[in-house]
Amino acid sequence: MSLSPELTALTAAADCVAFANTSADPAVVTAALERAAALDRDCQPALIHLAAQALDQGDGLTTLAYIEEAARVGPLPAEVEPLRAQLFAEASATPTAISDYLGIIGRLPAERTARPLAIVLVTNLFPPQELGGYGRMMWEFAHGLRARGHTVRVLTADIPQFAKPATEDEVAMEENVMRTLALLGSWEGGRAVLLKDRSEQLRRLRDNAARVRTAVIKLGADLVLAGNLDLLGVSIIEPALSREVPVLHALANAAPGYPVQEQPLQAHYWVAPCSDWNGTVFRQAGFTPTRVDTLYPGARVDRFFRLLLPEAGRLRLCYASLVMPYKGAHTLIDSLVALHRAGVDFTAEIAGDAPDPAFLGKLRAVVRDNGLEAKVAFTGFLNRDGLKSLFARSNLLVFPSEFDEPFGISQVEAMAAGLVVLSSGTGGAREIVRDGVDGLLFRAGDAGDLAEKLARIVRDPQLFAGLQRASQARALTFSVDHAVRKIETLAGEMQSAIEAARLPVEFIPAA
């Protein structure tokens, strides 16, 4: 049914729920509840009421879907849990139309590997201590590998100033984390700065290598999965290489954290860049490892996926990255000023750490000076749950990076939630969003082009809806499970290569 003017005018989910409670017309109630859930997919009251309506109509599968969406927001009312359990048991007994959905959101058991590995993961920062997305990528790898049945021990540094409030799953992960590595410097204004005392650097290098050696021996490691080696140095993985333990370096920066002259040349050191673009840049810089094989970062599709697509009648856009000049936050703000002057209605939330207070102050001043304070909010850092909620109440993500991004995981997470992504498509980010297919691209640093694309999508509801559906399907191809299975494949191939190299030549089977 078409929405009444009174309902269409409501832009807050809570107001739509209140509107539903005042109507005796079942069709109006349904329309109000559906609008509430489309404005904020975290509106649990609307989801539970929609589940109740579906139950009254005898539609058990739709009832379960709404209940599962409500459960992903927070604890359910006590009286709903028994119904959820009953419907889930019925749906799980045989394949149904809802099976794919239950698998995507992680409600079905993860498939366990037939060949569990003992893995030592080495990286400089590991959530809930984080700065940018590299540490988060490594955390997701660790989480996904453990879910598949692998044993994972994490060696990382302890940098309390980067600590964020820990989520429940991060707390559970900590028993597998040793925060004993000593970094060779610190970050100032978001950039790594080495210690000036060379003797102290050397002492830390030795101590770190000894800790890795101990972990590899104690665990009986089948694989070392290396992450960000900035402020650690490549010598930290030498104990594994010297013991012929395969090392897979998951590379999520254009530079690997060591100079070309220090690159490991052992046959069992492989590099897995986070995009084809990143791998190309790595090779062009003169690095020549035995093998370079793209390993896309795994997005938590199970966490971000939403059954319901967001309402698209009004721009509710968001930004989720470091608030730094090279990330293009100023380009977004300038485009919003242009939209405001053109009379386009919108709200915007800018989420992310701001290591440069002066830059953040300039952005706030532009917002204030152009009368946008009621439209633009700066939320600061958001953890995974906060980011999930941000995407639940948004319908579009702007990814305006001005430097060549190795990948850009927030794009995938937003796409999984059904948001349309407008991206500058720099570096590896272009491998995610395909212009006009599952998102839109604009010229990096060009606020006018971005504003034009934002206005275009508002004017074309059919385009908006088509991109929403396509973007969500695209996100599924970048899941953590895809990434973990690629790690397993590479680890198996590395181990086979090592074993083959140990055989006398006459015993190597002919091709």
XYZ file of C-alpha atoms in Angstrom:
511
model
C 0.000 0.000 0.000
C 1.115 3.599 -0.533
C 2.124 5.396 2.649
C -0.013 8.160 4.041
C 1.510 11.660 4.099
C 1.556 11.515 7.904
C 3.614 8.312 7.897
C 5.905 9.415 5.068
C 6.746 12.548 7.062
C 8.081 10.463 9.945
C 11.871 10.002 9.789
C 12.511 8.311 13.133
C 11.829 4.614 13.721
C 10.442 5.221 17.210
C 7.891 7.675 15.824
C 6.749 5.092 13.266
C 6.253 2.509 16.020
C 4.238 5.047 18.001
C 2.165 5.771 14.886
C 1.459 2.032 14.515
C 0.274 1.849 18.119
C -2.368 4.517 17.476
C -3.972 2.822 14.454
C -6.687 0.163 14.378
C -6.147 -0.531 10.666
C -3.976 -3.673 10.270
C -2.643 -2.463 6.919
C -1.596 0.877 8.398
C 0.005 -0.846 11.361
C 2.037 -3.091 9.060
C 3.110 -0.171 6.889
C 4.227 1.826 9.938
C 6.174 -1.096 11.394
C 7.858 -1.851 8.073
C 8.850 1.791 7.736
C 10.256 1.773 11.271
C 12.360 -1.299 10.502
C 13.550 0.194 7.215
C 14.586 3.461 8.883
C 16.496 1.568 11.575
C 17.088 -2.157 11.169
C 17.948 -2.160 14.890
C 14.378 -1.177 15.833
C 13.637 -4.304 17.845
C 10.030 -3.416 18.799
C 9.099 -3.139 15.121
C 10.806 -6.447 14.284
C 9.059 -8.292 17.116
C 5.663 -6.859 16.177
C 6.209 -7.860 12.535
C 7.109 -11.360 13.725
C 3.880 -11.508 15.692
C 1.887 -10.485 12.627
C 3.550 -13.191 10.533
C 2.811 -15.759 13.251
C -0.851 -14.770 13.269
C -0.891 -15.372 9.511
C 0.601 -18.846 9.983
C 3.901 -17.977 8.261
C 6.498 -19.670 10.455
C 9.517 -18.969 8.254
C 8.857 -15.221 8.074
C 8.193 -15.212 11.819
C 11.570 -16.840 12.438
C 13.349 -14.411 10.118
C 11.969 -11.384 11.964
C 12.778 -12.956 15.338
C 16.349 -13.703 14.259
C 16.781 -10.108 13.110
C 15.432 -8.905 16.464
C 17.802 -11.249 18.336
C 20.766 -9.751 16.491
C 19.863 -6.363 17.978
C 19.831 -7.509 21.603
C 18.268 -9.936 24.105
C 14.746 -10.987 23.218
C 11.803 -10.809 25.601
C 11.749 -14.011 27.657
C 8.451 -15.128 26.149
C 9.860 -14.975 22.601
C 12.865 -17.267 23.119
C 10.886 -20.556 23.312
C 9.124 -19.710 20.053
C 12.460 -18.868 18.450
C 13.923 -22.214 19.533
C 10.888 -24.121 18.246
C 10.825 -22.404 14.854
C 14.617 -22.728 14.478
C 14.476 -26.456 15.196
C 11.727 -26.896 12.616
C 13.609 -24.865 9.995
C 16.897 -26.687 10.672
C 15.399 -30.141 10.322
C 15.194 -29.897 6.532
C 16.500 -27.387 3.983
C 14.048 -24.509 3.629
C 13.842 -21.125 1.964
C 15.380 -19.627 5.085
C 18.438 -21.908 5.242
C 20.686 -19.596 3.223
C 19.777 -16.673 5.496
C 20.507 -18.692 8.655
C 23.871 -19.695 7.201
C 24.804 -16.128 6.281
C 24.109 -14.778 9.774
C 26.062 -17.586 11.441
C 23.151 -19.428 13.031
C 24.154 -22.723 11.457
C 27.290 -24.517 12.732
C 30.528 -23.611 10.973
C 31.925 -26.397 8.863
C 35.010 -27.817 10.590
C 38.207 -28.482 8.688
C 39.437 -32.031 8.205
C 43.055 -30.887 8.674
C 43.369 -28.627 11.743
C 46.549 -26.570 11.935
C 48.549 -25.073 14.794
C 49.025 -21.418 13.861
C 51.083 -18.642 15.428
C 49.784 -15.235 14.377
C 52.235 -12.324 14.699
C 51.188 -8.697 14.279
C 51.911 -5.309 15.863
C 48.389 -4.328 16.996
C 45.469 -6.614 17.742
C 41.930 -5.594 18.781
C 40.597 -4.310 21.044
C 43.807 -2.295 20.639
C 43.653 -0.942 17.114
C 44.530 1.899 14.795
C 42.950 1.477 11.381
C 41.795 -1.755 9.811
C 44.922 -3.946 9.610
C 44.611 -5.262 13.167
C 40.915 -5.880 12.646
C 41.684 -7.953 9.543
C 44.067 -10.147 11.527
C 41.539 -10.523 14.342
C 38.918 -11.729 11.894
C 41.380 -14.222 10.430
C 42.115 -15.558 13.932
C 38.430 -15.766 14.783
C 37.535 -17.484 11.515
C 40.403 -19.979 11.745
C 39.398 -20.942 15.276
C 35.792 -21.393 14.164
C 37.045 -23.880 11.564
C 38.849 -25.897 14.263
C 42.409 -24.571 13.999
C 44.501 -23.740 17.050
C 45.619 -20.103 16.977
C 48.030 -18.286 19.304
C 48.492 -14.554 18.806
C 51.687 -12.632 19.576
C 51.301 -8.876 19.581
C 52.213 -5.715 21.472
C 50.444 -4.152 24.428
C 49.641 -0.509 23.609
C 46.980 0.606 26.120
C 46.477 4.041 24.534
C 44.929 2.320 21.516
C 42.593 0.163 23.598
C 38.895 0.360 22.812
C 36.021 -1.102 24.848
C 36.180 -4.836 24.216
C 33.258 -6.708 22.736
C 32.192 -10.068 24.117
C 33.960 -12.018 21.374
C 37.134 -9.944 21.815
C 37.147 -10.812 25.519
C 36.782 -14.492 24.616
C 39.695 -14.245 22.158
C 42.095 -12.834 24.774
C 42.919 -16.215 26.279
C 44.702 -16.955 23.001
C 46.571 -13.631 22.882
C 50.029 -12.863 24.309
C 50.669 -9.117 24.345
C 54.396 -9.467 24.991
C 56.056 -8.021 21.882
C 57.961 -4.734 22.233
C 57.523 -2.299 19.362
C 60.507 -0.417 17.932
C 58.781 2.930 18.288
C 55.343 4.493 18.528
C 52.695 6.305 16.499
C 52.562 10.060 16.435
C 49.661 11.711 14.641
C 48.767 8.356 13.140
C 52.274 7.737 11.742
C 54.935 5.279 12.892
C 58.077 6.818 14.418
C 61.133 4.693 15.287
C 63.039 4.861 18.562
C 66.208 6.926 18.295
C 68.214 4.553 20.489
C 69.563 1.938 18.066
C 70.840 -0.327 20.849
C 67.360 -0.424 22.370
C 65.931 -1.279 18.955
C 68.332 -4.204 18.645
C 67.495 -5.461 22.138
C 63.784 -5.440 21.325
C 64.388 -7.208 18.025
C 66.248 -10.010 19.810
C 63.626 -10.332 22.542
C 60.776 -10.402 20.049
C 62.463 -13.070 17.936
C 63.012 -15.176 21.057
C 59.323 -14.917 21.958
C 58.283 -16.014 18.480
C 60.742 -18.921 18.589
C 59.323 -20.069 21.924
C 55.738 -19.836 20.686
C 56.523 -21.752 17.481
C 58.259 -24.549 19.375
C 55.750 -24.752 22.220
C 52.739 -24.873 19.895
C 54.401 -27.104 17.325
C 53.354 -24.561 14.722
C 52.358 -25.688 11.248
C 52.116 -22.089 10.049
C 53.087 -18.570 11.065
C 50.544 -16.041 9.856
C 52.237 -12.641 9.855
C 50.304 -9.397 9.863
C 51.447 -5.793 10.191
C 55.223 -5.763 10.741
C 55.523 -1.974 11.094
C 57.600 -1.264 14.226
C 58.360 -4.994 14.479
C 60.671 -5.641 11.535
C 60.921 -8.713 9.367
C 63.500 -10.411 11.624
C 60.653 -11.354 13.943
C 59.647 -14.183 11.595
C 63.199 -15.494 11.128
C 62.838 -18.115 13.916
C 59.980 -19.709 11.985
C 61.795 -19.562 8.647
C 64.945 -21.106 10.107
C 62.883 -24.055 11.396
C 61.212 -24.510 7.980
C 57.824 -23.454 9.332
C 55.812 -21.872 6.500
C 55.250 -18.128 6.885
C 52.294 -16.523 5.152
C 52.467 -12.740 5.298
C 48.992 -11.198 5.017
C 49.857 -7.809 3.561
C 47.360 -4.961 4.010
C 49.645 -1.984 3.356
C 51.435 -0.919 0.209
C 54.739 -1.463 2.073
C 55.422 -4.739 3.925
C 57.108 -3.204 6.983
C 60.701 -3.856 5.874
C 63.000 -2.621 3.066
C 63.699 -4.606 -0.105
C 67.226 -5.465 0.995
C 65.839 -7.268 4.075
C 63.182 -9.330 2.283
C 63.130 -13.041 3.146
C 64.041 -15.180 0.167
C 63.251 -18.594 1.638
C 60.931 -20.701 -0.505
C 58.495 -21.083 2.404
C 57.896 -17.330 2.825
C 54.856 -16.326 0.778
C 53.117 -12.962 0.619
C 49.323 -12.647 0.488
C 48.401 -9.048 -0.410
C 44.874 -7.872 0.401
C 44.140 -6.949 -3.226
C 45.526 -7.478 -6.702
C 46.477 -3.798 -6.724
C 48.460 -4.174 -3.509
C 50.294 -7.166 -4.934
C 51.204 -5.230 -8.074
C 52.579 -2.308 -6.060
C 54.529 -4.734 -3.871
C 56.207 -6.320 -6.891
C 56.855 -2.972 -8.562
C 58.768 -1.891 -5.452
C 61.263 -4.683 -6.130
C 60.036 -7.406 -3.767
C 60.431 -10.914 -5.156
C 59.103 -13.553 -2.743
C 58.587 -17.119 -3.917
C 54.883 -16.513 -4.350
C 52.424 -13.622 -4.211
C 48.761 -14.623 -4.006
C 45.892 -12.242 -3.264
C 44.028 -12.878 -0.004
C 41.060 -10.539 0.301
C 40.332 -9.514 3.904
C 37.378 -11.358 5.339
C 34.385 -9.195 6.202
C 32.082 -10.286 8.996
C 29.127 -10.675 6.711
C 27.410 -12.679 9.456
C 27.549 -9.627 11.719
C 26.595 -6.928 9.216
C 24.140 -8.677 6.881
C 20.535 -7.481 7.198
C 17.434 -9.201 5.943
C 15.642 -5.887 5.388
C 17.016 -3.234 3.073
C 17.109 0.364 4.327
C 14.525 2.952 3.349
C 15.926 5.023 0.487
C 13.659 8.047 0.278
C 16.084 10.376 2.048
C 19.871 10.279 2.262
C 21.069 8.896 5.599
C 24.732 8.620 4.800
C 27.717 7.657 6.881
C 31.516 7.636 6.843
C 33.483 4.945 8.707
C 37.251 5.344 8.655
C 40.070 7.278 10.271
C 39.205 10.967 10.219
C 42.394 12.060 8.493
C 43.154 14.187 5.399
C 44.366 11.233 3.332
C 41.079 9.437 4.030
C 39.164 12.269 2.355
C 36.800 13.251 5.170
C 37.085 16.898 4.072
C 35.939 15.956 0.564
C 32.798 14.453 2.059
C 32.122 17.515 4.227
C 32.584 19.854 1.247
C 30.157 17.752 -0.803
C 27.585 17.958 2.001
C 27.872 21.734 1.978
C 27.112 21.651 -1.764
C 24.148 19.314 -1.225
C 22.764 21.578 1.492
C 23.028 24.621 -0.748
C 21.247 22.694 -3.515
C 18.350 21.927 -1.161
C 18.949 18.172 -0.944
C 17.807 16.784 2.399
C 20.165 14.430 4.264
C 21.718 13.420 7.554
C 25.331 12.276 7.916
C 27.333 10.523 10.609
C 31.136 10.690 10.564
C 32.550 7.732 12.505
C 36.203 7.008 13.237
C 39.256 7.844 15.301
C 40.658 11.346 14.745
C 44.417 11.200 15.467
C 44.822 14.801 14.180
C 42.723 17.089 16.452
C 43.469 20.148 14.310
C 42.038 18.484 11.208
C 38.932 17.412 13.099
C 38.548 20.968 14.360
C 38.601 22.294 10.787
C 35.888 19.857 9.740
C 33.712 20.868 12.671
C 34.218 24.524 11.795
C 33.056 23.966 8.203
C 29.964 22.168 9.487
C 29.231 24.967 11.977
C 29.889 27.813 9.581
C 27.522 26.349 6.972
C 24.656 25.656 9.354
C 24.959 21.874 9.170
C 25.216 21.043 12.870
C 21.698 19.558 12.893
C 22.532 17.380 9.881
C 26.122 16.209 10.493
C 27.266 14.319 13.589
C 30.802 13.248 14.550
C 30.477 9.999 16.497
C 34.165 9.229 17.137
C 35.438 5.655 17.189
C 32.843 2.895 16.919
C 33.554 -0.740 17.747
C 32.047 -3.559 15.689
C 28.711 -3.334 17.500
C 28.631 0.432 17.130
C 29.481 0.181 13.451
C 26.758 -2.427 12.957
C 24.237 -0.053 14.506
C 25.494 2.826 12.374
C 24.914 0.816 9.224
C 21.513 -0.304 10.527
C 20.264 3.298 10.561
C 22.026 4.421 7.371
C 21.349 3.783 3.700
C 24.586 4.938 2.061
C 28.305 4.835 2.859
C 30.726 7.353 1.396
C 34.292 6.063 1.040
C 36.206 9.183 -0.088
C 39.806 8.059 0.427
C 42.390 10.143 -1.428
C 45.327 7.790 -1.100
C 45.639 4.413 -2.786
C 43.758 2.114 -0.417
C 45.128 -1.411 -0.149
C 41.515 -2.620 0.151
C 38.810 -0.854 2.221
C 36.904 -3.371 4.348
C 34.270 -0.898 5.566
C 32.871 -0.865 2.039
C 32.162 -4.600 2.186
C 30.656 -4.374 5.668
C 28.319 -1.587 4.566
C 27.346 -3.487 1.421
C 26.489 -6.547 3.514
C 24.110 -4.334 5.486
C 22.371 -3.301 2.265
C 23.912 0.159 1.988
C 24.873 1.648 -1.344
C 28.565 2.599 -1.403
C 29.877 5.707 -3.150
C 33.615 5.181 -3.380
C 36.614 7.047 -4.729
C 37.840 3.620 -5.824
C 41.502 4.286 -5.140
C 43.986 1.420 -5.194
C 42.520 -1.915 -4.200
C 39.197 -0.325 -3.228
C 38.240 -0.405 -6.907
C 38.193 -4.209 -6.754
C 35.191 -4.079 -4.409
C 32.791 -1.562 -5.935
C 31.926 -1.907 -9.620
C 30.642 1.417 -10.910
C 26.960 1.313 -11.758
C 26.730 -2.400 -10.939
C 26.896 -2.604 -7.132
C 27.898 0.940 -6.206
C 29.008 4.247 -7.659
C 32.504 5.669 -8.128
C 33.510 9.338 -8.019
C 36.791 11.125 -8.616
C 39.015 11.136 -5.532
C 39.232 14.586 -3.946
C 36.429 15.978 -6.125
C 33.675 17.181 -3.789
C 31.613 18.410 -6.726
C 31.603 15.022 -8.413
C 30.661 13.343 -5.131
C 27.824 15.827 -4.544
C 26.530 15.203 -8.076
C 26.538 11.425 -7.538
C 24.748 11.802 -4.203
C 22.096 13.999 -5.783
C 21.747 11.548 -8.679
C 20.980 8.615 -6.426
C 18.336 10.621 -4.572
C 16.645 11.482 -7.867
C 16.625 7.875 -9.121
C 14.906 5.490 -6.647
C 15.130 2.628 -9.153
C 18.916 3.001 -9.345
C 19.143 3.169 -5.559
C 17.090 -0.031 -5.107
C 19.029 -1.927 -7.775
C 22.384 -1.028 -6.264
C 21.176 -2.036 -2.796
C 20.344 -5.567 -3.913
C 23.485 -5.975 -6.002
C 25.798 -4.607 -3.311
C 24.538 -7.062 -0.716
C 25.096 -9.988 -3.065
C 28.579 -8.689 -3.869
C 29.512 -8.517 -0.178
C 28.938 -12.239 0.283
C 31.944 -12.963 -1.960
C 34.250 -11.229 0.562
C 33.271 -13.197 3.686
C 35.658 -14.306 6.443
C 34.924 -17.914 5.509
C 36.171 -17.303 1.951
C 39.379 -15.784 3.346
C 39.975 -18.540 5.894
C 39.583 -21.264 3.298
C 42.108 -19.444 1.112
C 44.559 -19.396 4.057
C 44.023 -23.141 4.513
C 44.683 -23.769 0.826
C 47.879 -21.710 0.798
C 49.108 -23.317 4.031
C 48.591 -26.772 2.540
C 50.431 -25.861 -0.643
C 53.334 -24.370 1.327
C 53.653 -27.491 3.459
C 53.558 -29.716 0.373
C 56.301 -27.630 -1.237
C 58.498 -27.965 1.861
C 57.989 -31.729 2.003
C 58.741 -32.087 -1.700
C 61.961 -30.096 -1.297
C 63.132 -32.517 1.408
C 62.789 -35.585 -0.842
C 65.776 -36.870 -2.808
C 65.381 -35.955 -6.444
C 64.807 -39.575 -7.518
C 61.775 -39.869 -5.212
C 59.952 -36.808 -6.511
C 56.950 -38.113 -8.522
C 56.975 -37.193 -12.189
C 54.463 -34.531 -13.234
